[in-house]
Coordinates of C-alpha atoms in Angstrom, one line a residue:
Chain A
M466 CA 185.1 158.1 85.3
K467 CA 182.7 159.7 83.2
I468 CA 181.5 157.8 80.5
A469 CA 178.4 158.7 78.0
V470 CA 175.9 157.2 75.6
V471 CA 174.7 157.8 72.1
A472 CA 173.4 155.4 69.5
P473 CA 174.8 156.0 65.8
S474 CA 172.2 153.4 65.3
C475 CA 168.9 152.6 66.6
T476 CA 167.0 154.1 69.7
L477 CA 168.2 153.3 72.6
K478 CA 165.0 150.9 75.3
A479 CA 163.8 153.3 78.4
E480 CA 164.4 150.6 80.7
A481 CA 167.7 149.1 80.0
A482 CA 168.6 153.2 79.9
E483 CA 167.5 152.4 84.1
Q484 CA 168.9 149.9 84.5
V485 CA 172.4 150.8 83.9
S486 CA 172.4 154.1 85.4
A487 CA 171.3 152.1 87.8
L488 CA 174.8 149.6 87.8
A489 CA 176.7 152.1 87.3
A490 CA 175.2 154.5 90.4
S491 CA 176.3 151.3 92.9
R492 CA 179.9 152.9 91.5
A493 CA 181.9 155.4 93.0
D494 CA 183.7 155.5 90.0
C495 CA 181.7 156.1 87.3
E496 CA 179.9 158.6 86.2
L497 CA 177.4 157.5 83.7
V498 CA 175.9 160.2 81.4
I499 CA 173.4 159.4 78.9
H500 CA 172.6 161.8 75.8
P501 CA 169.3 162.5 74.9
Q502 CA 169.4 161.7 71.6
C503 CA 169.8 158.1 73.4
F504 CA 165.6 158.1 72.9
L505 CA 165.1 160.0 69.9
S506 CA 163.1 157.5 66.2
D507 CA 162.9 158.8 63.3
G508 CA 162.0 155.7 61.2
H509 CA 164.9 152.8 61.5
F510 CA 167.1 155.4 63.7
A511 CA 167.8 157.1 66.6
G512 CA 166.8 160.3 65.3
S513 CA 168.1 161.5 61.8
D514 CA 171.6 161.6 59.9
G515 CA 172.3 165.2 61.5
E516 CA 170.4 164.5 65.2
R517 CA 172.8 161.3 65.2
L518 CA 175.7 162.8 64.4
S519 CA 175.7 165.9 66.3
A520 CA 175.3 163.9 68.9
L521 CA 178.8 161.4 68.9
R522 CA 180.6 165.2 67.6
E523 CA 179.2 166.5 71.1
V524 CA 180.5 163.6 73.0
M525 CA 183.6 163.1 71.4
A526 CA 184.7 167.0 71.4
D527 CA 183.7 167.1 75.6
E528 CA 187.5 167.4 77.1
S529 CA 185.1 165.5 80.3
V530 CA 184.1 162.6 78.8
D531 CA 186.3 159.5 79.4
A532 CA 184.7 156.9 77.0
I533 CA 181.9 156.7 74.7
W534 CA 179.7 153.4 74.7
F535 CA 177.2 153.0 71.7
A536 CA 173.6 152.1 73.0
R537 CA 173.2 149.3 71.0
G538 CA 173.4 148.7 67.8
G539 CA 170.5 147.6 65.3
Y540 CA 171.3 149.4 61.3
G541 CA 172.9 152.6 61.0
S542 CA 176.3 154.2 62.2
N543 CA 177.7 153.7 58.7
R544 CA 175.7 156.4 57.8
I545 CA 177.5 158.9 60.2
A546 CA 181.2 157.6 60.2
E547 CA 182.3 158.8 57.8
A548 CA 181.6 162.2 58.3
A549 CA 182.3 161.1 62.4
L550 CA 185.9 160.6 61.7
A551 CA 186.2 163.4 59.4
D552 CA 187.4 166.3 61.2
I553 CA 187.9 164.1 64.5
S554 CA 189.5 166.4 67.2
V555 CA 192.1 165.6 69.4
P556 CA 189.5 165.5 72.7
G557 CA 187.6 162.8 70.7
M558 CA 191.6 160.8 69.7
R559 CA 192.3 160.7 74.0
K560 CA 188.9 158.4 74.4
V561 CA 188.4 154.9 74.6
Y562 CA 185.2 153.6 72.7
L563 CA 183.1 150.5 73.1
G564 CA 180.3 148.9 71.2
Y565 CA 179.6 146.2 68.5
S566 CA 177.5 144.3 65.9
D567 CA 176.6 147.9 64.1
A568 CA 179.0 149.8 65.8
G569 CA 181.1 148.0 64.5
F570 CA 181.6 150.7 61.8
L571 CA 182.8 153.3 63.6
L572 CA 184.6 150.9 65.5
A573 CA 186.6 149.8 62.3
G574 CA 186.8 154.2 61.6
L575 CA 187.9 154.9 65.0
H576 CA 191.2 152.3 65.1
K577 CA 192.5 153.0 62.1
A578 CA 192.0 157.2 63.0
G579 CA 194.2 155.5 66.1
C580 CA 191.8 155.6 68.9
E581 CA 191.8 152.7 71.8
V582 CA 188.4 150.9 70.7
A583 CA 187.0 147.7 72.7
H584 CA 184.8 145.6 71.4
G585 CA 182.1 144.4 73.9
P586 CA 178.9 143.8 75.3
M587 CA 176.9 148.0 74.9
P588 CA 173.9 149.1 77.4
Q589 CA 170.9 147.6 75.3
D590 CA 172.1 143.8 76.4
V591 CA 171.0 144.7 80.1
L592 CA 167.3 143.6 78.9
R593 CA 168.8 139.9 77.4
E594 CA 168.9 137.2 79.6
G595 CA 172.2 136.8 81.8
G596 CA 172.2 140.7 80.1
E597 CA 173.3 142.2 83.8
A598 CA 176.4 140.1 83.7
A599 CA 177.2 141.2 79.5
V600 CA 176.9 144.6 81.1
V601 CA 179.3 144.7 83.7
R602 CA 181.8 143.4 82.3
S603 CA 182.4 146.2 79.7
L604 CA 182.2 148.5 82.8
D605 CA 184.7 146.7 84.5
W606 CA 186.6 147.1 81.2
L607 CA 186.0 150.5 80.4
L608 CA 186.9 151.7 84.6
S609 CA 189.7 149.9 85.2
R610 CA 190.9 147.7 81.8
D611 CA 189.9 144.9 84.5
R612 CA 190.7 141.6 82.3
S613 CA 188.2 139.4 83.8
G614 CA 185.5 140.2 80.7
V615 CA 188.0 140.0 78.5
E616 CA 187.8 137.4 75.7
P617 CA 189.9 134.4 77.4
S618 CA 192.1 133.0 74.3
L619 CA 194.1 136.6 72.8
T620 CA 196.7 135.5 71.2
Y621 CA 198.1 138.6 69.1
P622 CA 196.5 141.7 68.4
A623 CA 193.3 141.4 67.9
Q624 CA 189.9 143.6 65.9
A625 CA 186.5 141.9 66.2
Y626 CA 182.9 142.5 64.1
N627 CA 179.8 141.3 63.0
L628 CA 180.7 139.9 59.8
T629 CA 177.9 141.2 57.5
V630 CA 179.4 144.5 59.5
L631 CA 183.1 143.3 58.2
S632 CA 181.9 143.0 54.5
S633 CA 179.8 145.9 54.4
L634 CA 183.3 147.7 55.5
L635 CA 185.7 145.9 53.1
G636 CA 186.6 148.6 49.9
T637 CA 185.0 151.4 51.7
A638 CA 186.5 155.0 54.0
V639 CA 186.7 152.9 56.6
E640 CA 188.1 149.8 56.0
P641 CA 189.8 148.9 58.8
D642 CA 193.6 147.7 58.6
L643 CA 193.7 143.6 59.1
A644 CA 197.4 142.8 58.6
G645 CA 199.0 141.4 61.8
Y646 CA 196.0 140.8 63.5
E647 CA 193.6 138.3 65.0
L648 CA 190.5 138.9 63.3
L649 CA 187.3 137.0 65.6
V650 CA 184.2 136.8 63.8
E651 CA 180.5 136.5 64.8
E652 CA 176.8 136.4 62.6
V653 CA 173.5 137.2 63.9
S654 CA 170.0 135.6 62.5
E655 CA 172.0 135.0 58.6
H656 CA 171.1 131.3 57.1
H657 CA 174.1 128.9 56.4
Y658 CA 173.7 130.4 52.7
R659 CA 174.3 133.6 54.1
I660 CA 177.5 133.0 56.1
D661 CA 178.6 131.2 53.1
R662 CA 178.2 134.3 50.7
L663 CA 179.8 136.1 53.4
M664 CA 182.8 134.0 54.0
F665 CA 183.7 133.9 50.4
H666 CA 183.3 137.7 50.0
I667 CA 186.1 138.6 53.0
T668 CA 188.0 135.4 52.5
G669 CA 188.6 137.2 48.9
S670 CA 190.0 140.0 49.9
A671 CA 193.6 140.6 50.4
N672 CA 193.6 142.7 53.3
V673 CA 191.6 139.2 55.5
R674 CA 194.0 137.3 53.9
N675 CA 196.4 139.3 56.2
V676 CA 195.4 138.0 59.1
V677 CA 197.2 136.2 61.4
E678 CA 194.9 133.7 61.7
L679 CA 190.1 134.2 62.3
R680 CA 188.5 132.8 64.5
L681 CA 184.5 132.5 65.0
G682 CA 182.4 133.5 67.4
N683 CA 179.0 132.6 68.1
C684 CA 176.1 132.5 65.3
S685 CA 172.9 132.9 67.1
D686 CA 168.7 132.5 65.8
I687 CA 170.4 131.0 62.3
P688 CA 167.0 130.9 60.3
A689 CA 166.8 127.2 58.8
N690 CA 167.6 126.3 55.2
E691 CA 165.1 125.1 52.7
P692 CA 166.8 122.6 51.2
V693 CA 169.0 121.8 54.4
W694 CA 172.5 123.0 54.1
G695 CA 174.2 120.0 55.2
S696 CA 177.0 121.8 56.9
D697 CA 177.6 123.5 60.5
E698 CA 178.5 127.6 60.5
E699 CA 182.5 126.7 62.1
A700 CA 182.6 123.8 58.8
I701 CA 182.0 126.7 57.2
V702 CA 184.5 129.1 57.8
R703 CA 187.2 126.6 58.0
D704 CA 186.5 126.0 54.5
W705 CA 187.2 129.5 53.2
C706 CA 190.3 129.9 55.7
Q707 CA 192.0 126.4 53.9
R708 CA 190.2 128.2 50.1
A709 CA 191.9 131.3 51.0
G710 CA 194.8 129.8 52.3
I711 CA 194.7 131.6 56.3
N712 CA 194.9 130.3 59.3
Y713 CA 191.6 129.4 61.7
G714 CA 192.4 129.9 65.0
G715 CA 189.0 128.3 66.4
R716 CA 186.3 129.2 68.7
A717 CA 186.0 132.6 70.0
A718 CA 183.6 133.7 73.2
I719 CA 181.9 136.9 71.5
G720 CA 178.4 136.8 69.9
H721 CA 174.8 138.3 70.2
D722 CA 174.1 137.1 73.5
A723 CA 175.1 137.6 76.7
G724 CA 178.6 135.9 76.8
N725 CA 179.7 138.6 74.5
R726 CA 182.9 139.1 75.8
V727 CA 185.7 142.2 75.5
V728 CA 187.3 142.4 73.1
P729 CA 190.6 145.8 73.0
F730 CA 190.6 145.9 69.8
G731 CA 195.3 145.8 69.7
R732 CA 196.8 149.2 69.7
N733 CA 197.1 150.8 65.3
P734 CA 200.8 151.6 65.5
R735 CA 199.4 154.2 63.7
R736 CA 198.2 155.9 67.2
G737 CA 200.1 158.4 68.3
P738 CA 201.4 160.0 71.4
L739 CA 198.0 161.4 72.2
Chain B
M1379 CA 172.4 127.3 17.7
K1380 CA 173.8 125.0 20.3
I1381 CA 172.5 126.0 23.9
A1382 CA 173.5 124.3 27.0
V1383 CA 172.4 124.7 30.5
V1384 CA 174.1 124.3 33.3
A1385 CA 173.2 124.6 37.1
P1386 CA 175.6 126.1 39.0
S1387 CA 174.0 127.3 42.0
C1388 CA 170.7 125.5 42.9
T1389 CA 168.3 122.7 41.3
L1390 CA 167.1 122.8 38.4
K1391 CA 162.8 121.8 38.2
A1392 CA 162.1 119.4 35.8
E1393 CA 158.5 121.1 34.8
A1394 CA 160.5 124.2 34.5
A1395 CA 163.5 122.5 32.2
E1396 CA 160.1 120.7 30.1
Q1397 CA 158.4 123.8 29.7
V1398 CA 162.1 125.5 28.2
S1399 CA 162.6 122.4 25.9
A1400 CA 159.3 122.5 24.3
L1401 CA 159.6 126.6 23.6
A1402 CA 162.9 125.7 22.3
A1403 CA 162.0 122.4 19.6
S1404 CA 159.8 124.4 18.3
R1405 CA 162.0 127.0 16.5
A1406 CA 164.1 125.7 13.7
D1407 CA 167.2 127.6 14.7
C1408 CA 167.9 126.2 18.6
E1409 CA 169.6 123.2 19.9
L1410 CA 168.8 123.2 23.3
V1411 CA 170.7 120.4 26.0
I1412 CA 170.1 120.6 29.3
H1413 CA 173.2 119.0 31.0
P1414 CA 171.9 115.7 33.4
Q1415 CA 173.9 117.6 36.3
C1416 CA 170.8 120.6 36.5
F1417 CA 169.1 117.3 38.5
L1418 CA 171.3 117.2 40.8
S1419 CA 171.5 118.1 44.6
D1420 CA 173.3 117.9 47.3
G1421 CA 172.2 119.8 50.2
H1422 CA 171.1 123.4 49.5
F1423 CA 172.8 122.8 45.5
A1424 CA 173.3 121.3 42.4
G1425 CA 174.9 118.8 42.8
S1426 CA 178.3 118.8 44.6
D1427 CA 180.9 121.6 44.0
G1428 CA 183.2 118.7 41.9
E1429 CA 179.9 118.5 40.1
R1430 CA 178.9 121.8 39.4
L1431 CA 182.5 123.1 38.3
S1432 CA 182.5 119.5 36.1
A1433 CA 179.9 120.5 33.8
L1434 CA 180.0 124.0 33.5
R1435 CA 184.1 123.2 32.3
E1436 CA 183.0 121.2 30.4
V1437 CA 179.7 122.6 28.1
M1438 CA 182.7 126.0 27.7
A1439 CA 185.4 123.3 25.9
D1440 CA 182.9 121.5 24.0
E1441 CA 183.9 122.9 20.3
S1442 CA 180.1 121.7 19.4
V1443 CA 178.4 125.0 22.7
D1444 CA 177.8 128.2 20.9
A1445 CA 176.0 129.1 24.2
I1446 CA 175.8 128.4 28.4
W1447 CA 172.3 129.6 29.0
F1448 CA 172.5 129.8 33.5
A1449 CA 169.2 127.4 34.5
R1450 CA 168.3 129.2 37.4
G1451 CA 169.9 131.7 40.5
G1452 CA 169.5 130.6 43.9
Y1453 CA 173.3 130.6 45.4
G1454 CA 176.4 128.4 44.6
S1455 CA 177.6 129.6 41.9
N1456 CA 180.9 131.5 43.8
R1457 CA 182.2 128.8 45.4
I1458 CA 183.3 127.6 41.8
A1459 CA 183.3 130.3 39.5
E1460 CA 187.2 132.1 40.6
A1461 CA 188.6 127.7 39.7
A1462 CA 186.1 127.7 36.7
L1463 CA 187.2 131.2 35.2
A1464 CA 191.4 130.1 36.4
D1465 CA 191.9 127.8 33.2
I1466 CA 189.6 128.8 30.6
S1467 CA 190.4 127.7 27.1
V1468 CA 189.4 128.8 23.7
P1469 CA 186.4 127.1 22.8
G1470 CA 185.1 128.7 26.6
M1471 CA 186.2 132.2 25.2
R1472 CA 184.2 131.9 21.7
K1473 CA 181.1 131.5 23.5
V1474 CA 178.3 133.8 25.4
Y1475 CA 176.9 133.4 28.5
L1476 CA 173.4 134.7 29.8
G1477 CA 171.5 134.6 33.6
Y1478 CA 171.8 136.8 36.4
S1479 CA 170.9 137.0 39.9
D1480 CA 173.6 134.0 41.8
A1481 CA 174.5 133.9 38.1
G1482 CA 176.1 137.2 38.4
F1483 CA 178.7 135.8 40.1
L1484 CA 180.1 134.0 37.0
L1485 CA 179.4 136.5 34.4
A1486 CA 181.9 139.2 36.8
G1487 CA 184.4 137.0 36.0
L1488 CA 184.0 135.3 32.2
H1489 CA 183.0 139.1 31.3
K1490 CA 186.2 140.1 32.6
A1491 CA 188.2 137.5 31.4
G1492 CA 187.0 138.7 28.5
C1493 CA 184.0 136.6 27.1
E1494 CA 180.9 137.8 25.2
V1495 CA 178.0 137.7 29.0
A1496 CA 174.4 139.2 29.2
H1497 CA 172.3 139.4 32.5
G1498 CA 168.9 138.0 31.2
P1499 CA 166.0 135.4 31.9
M1500 CA 167.0 132.1 33.0
P1501 CA 164.9 128.3 32.0
Q1502 CA 163.9 128.4 35.9
D1503 CA 162.0 131.4 35.4
V1504 CA 159.0 130.0 33.0
L1505 CA 157.2 129.0 35.9
R1506 CA 156.5 132.2 36.8
E1507 CA 153.3 133.6 35.7
G1508 CA 154.3 135.4 32.4
G1509 CA 157.1 133.8 32.6
E1510 CA 156.9 132.2 28.9
A1511 CA 158.0 135.3 27.5
A1512 CA 160.3 136.1 29.6
V1513 CA 162.6 133.2 29.0
V1514 CA 161.3 133.9 25.2
R1515 CA 163.1 137.2 25.3
S1516 CA 166.7 135.9 26.5
L1517 CA 166.1 133.4 23.1
D1518 CA 165.4 135.4 21.2
W1519 CA 168.4 137.4 22.1
L1520 CA 170.9 134.4 21.9
L1521 CA 169.4 132.8 19.0
S1522 CA 169.3 136.4 16.9
R1523 CA 170.7 139.2 19.5
D1524 CA 167.8 140.5 18.6
R1525 CA 167.4 143.3 20.4
S1526 CA 163.4 143.7 21.0
G1527 CA 163.5 142.1 24.7
V1528 CA 166.9 144.1 25.9
E1529 CA 166.7 146.7 28.8
P1530 CA 164.8 149.3 26.0
S1531 CA 166.5 152.5 28.0
L1532 CA 170.7 151.6 27.1
T1533 CA 173.0 154.7 26.7
Y1534 CA 176.4 153.4 27.4
P1535 CA 178.3 150.4 27.4
A1536 CA 176.4 148.1 30.5
Q1537 CA 176.7 145.7 33.1
A1538 CA 173.6 144.7 35.3
Y1539 CA 174.3 142.5 38.6
N1540 CA 171.9 141.4 42.3
L1541 CA 172.9 144.3 44.1
T1542 CA 173.8 141.2 46.4
V1543 CA 175.9 139.9 44.0
L1544 CA 177.6 142.8 43.5
S1545 CA 178.9 143.7 47.6
S1546 CA 179.8 140.0 47.5
L1547 CA 182.5 140.7 44.0
L1548 CA 184.0 143.4 45.3
G1549 CA 187.8 142.9 47.1
T1550 CA 187.4 140.1 45.4
A1551 CA 189.8 137.7 42.1
V1552 CA 186.0 138.1 40.2
E1553 CA 185.1 141.9 40.8
P1554 CA 184.4 143.3 36.9
D1555 CA 186.0 146.4 36.7
L1556 CA 183.2 148.8 36.2
A1557 CA 184.7 151.7 35.1
G1558 CA 183.5 153.4 31.9
Y1559 CA 180.9 151.5 31.5
E1560 CA 176.5 152.0 33.3
L1561 CA 175.6 149.6 35.9
L1562 CA 172.0 148.5 36.3
V1563 CA 171.5 146.8 39.7
E1564 CA 167.9 144.7 41.2
E1565 CA 167.1 143.0 44.8
V1566 CA 164.8 140.8 45.8
S1567 CA 163.6 139.6 49.4
E1568 CA 165.8 142.3 51.0
H1569 CA 164.9 144.7 53.5
H1570 CA 164.9 148.5 53.8
Y1571 CA 167.9 148.6 55.6
R1572 CA 169.9 146.0 53.8
I1573 CA 169.3 148.0 50.7
D1574 CA 170.7 150.7 52.4
R1575 CA 173.7 149.3 53.8
L1576 CA 174.5 147.1 50.0
M1577 CA 173.8 151.1 49.1
F1578 CA 176.8 152.0 51.3
H1579 CA 178.7 149.2 50.6
I1580 CA 178.8 149.6 46.7
T1581 CA 179.3 153.3 47.1
G1582 CA 182.0 153.4 48.7
S1583 CA 183.9 151.6 46.2
A1584 CA 186.5 153.4 44.1
N1585 CA 185.5 150.7 41.3
V1586 CA 182.1 151.6 41.4
R1587 CA 183.1 154.8 41.5
N1588 CA 184.0 155.0 38.4
V1589 CA 180.6 153.8 36.0
V1590 CA 178.8 156.5 33.8
E1591 CA 175.4 156.0 35.9
L1592 CA 173.6 153.7 37.7
R1593 CA 170.2 153.2 37.7
L1594 CA 167.8 151.0 40.2
G1595 CA 165.4 147.9 39.0
N1596 CA 163.3 146.1 40.2
C1597 CA 163.4 145.6 44.0
S1598 CA 160.7 142.7 44.5
D1599 CA 159.5 140.5 47.7
I1600 CA 160.8 143.7 50.6
P1601 CA 160.2 141.9 53.6
A1602 CA 158.5 145.4 56.1
N1603 CA 161.1 146.5 58.0
E1604 CA 160.2 147.2 61.7
P1605 CA 159.7 150.2 62.4
V1606 CA 158.9 151.7 59.0
W1607 CA 162.3 152.4 56.9
G1608 CA 160.1 156.0 56.2
S1609 CA 161.0 156.1 52.4
D1610 CA 161.6 153.3 49.3
E1611 CA 164.7 151.8 47.7
E1612 CA 165.1 155.2 44.7
A1613 CA 165.3 157.6 47.5
I1614 CA 168.0 154.6 49.1
V1615 CA 170.0 154.6 45.5
R1616 CA 169.7 158.6 44.7
D1617 CA 171.0 159.2 48.2
W1618 CA 174.1 156.7 48.2
C1619 CA 174.7 158.4 44.6
Q1620 CA 174.8 161.6 45.6
R1621 CA 177.0 161.2 49.2
A1622 CA 179.3 159.6 46.8
G1623 CA 179.3 162.2 43.5
I1624 CA 177.8 159.2 41.2
N1625 CA 175.4 160.0 38.7
Y1626 CA 172.2 158.3 39.2
G1627 CA 170.1 157.1 35.9
G1628 CA 166.6 156.1 37.4
R1629 CA 165.0 153.4 36.9
A1630 CA 165.7 150.2 34.6
A1631 CA 163.6 147.3 33.0
I1632 CA 165.6 144.2 35.1
G1633 CA 164.1 142.0 38.5
H1634 CA 163.2 139.3 39.9
D1635 CA 161.1 139.4 38.1
A1636 CA 159.1 138.4 33.8
G1637 CA 159.4 141.6 33.2
N1638 CA 163.1 141.5 33.2
R1639 CA 164.5 142.2 30.7
V1640 CA 168.3 141.0 28.7
V1641 CA 171.2 143.3 29.3
P1642 CA 173.8 142.6 26.7
F1643 CA 176.7 143.7 28.6
G1644 CA 179.5 146.0 27.1
R1645 CA 182.5 144.3 25.4
N1646 CA 185.3 144.4 27.6
P1647 CA 188.2 146.2 26.2
R1648 CA 190.7 143.9 27.5
R1649 CA 188.6 141.2 24.8
G1650 CA 190.4 139.8 21.8
P1651 CA 189.7 139.2 18.2
L1652 CA 188.6 135.4 19.3

């Protein structure tokens, strides 16, 4: 299987690329190609919008590529998502796409278009403590659909997003259709009051209210609140789910950490026979 | 004129209350009543959701009150907005409401319900350097509809919001109808990449795309970006307006600062003859 790595958000660190390449090289079944665009730098981003879009389009159109693995998160994939999806080709429809965090903007649009997508660890995650196991989880799933690294409590067709990314998707051209899905959310580096505001926003959405259930992943590196917030992120999520009539399904093993599991998105019913 | 001050978000500082009361007392035409709820404290908020909602409902229903002035921003008015608006009374419809920042959640819903509302400085702003002039601007407008403190370049019926608040309103029960309005936005303490993401979100909305024009207020206290962002907030707003086909109308004199001007919201066509 040939896996192409591109960076629609921020620049991939060279040491992450080296370590993940070594992991892939040790496997007989894996050809990993890290696109040189991953190492570009233009202000906040891994190259200009044009450069990031061009690299993504190139690997999407490449018939020899089986899977596209997003290099890392950060910020910026939303700036090219609509354009990348406007003219999606048959080869682009035939691949599987994997990432999380900021890459959720692309996962949402690709899933909506009918592609196979999954939330899961990305190459840059190898630099976390315990990050090799995280990255291997994604590789195992990509290479053989091995489910040992899949989030263990999935019950319904699922979708998984960073909470801020999901909030930013609502109402846009790449908003996912969530009706009938199990929705998993996670967050990083946001205050409790911001998590509360995000939950107000997403649970106010008619689309989100159509999920079968909502489950909460890890919320890591929460900055201290002044004054003290007084409850925790699970209480916040329970509260807003209750207000909105959404079934709260408990915790989920996803997040910005080495324990982050793979969540294959449930098949979009509009997905064709490609 | 009787003006009631309530705090649907965070606790009002006692020294702000004293200074604003003194300003009001020096005017023959002004009876300012600061509701004791403004000084409550419950975690992040000026009292529990129930206490904040109860105080708001009380002054909304009070026929002797002509105007409701929100004490300050922070976070939390969204938690009571839908409930406060669910059973709005005739006396509540006959008042004018003034505030900004987090109070935008209420302004949006009140305007949607047909009430007269305005963006403008709040009692807590008196503590800013030059804050007395800011607060007097709101008092002058409330007491006599004096336009000397009104944003000087308003051309169309207007609405004004904090960018994060507007983003959080989209898709909820209190989302304002923006079609045909001049939309003014401002922000505080958000990184450039977050302003970019917020602009992606709001300009992706069909509702926001129906504005006559969008104008940018002050974006203050922007944290340093790592790596350097490479442009400024006006370039970000121009870019997203252009992508979305929204007319960018230039800068506006609103923001989290002492120069913040009053923006009376344009009359909601659905507003009755009350």
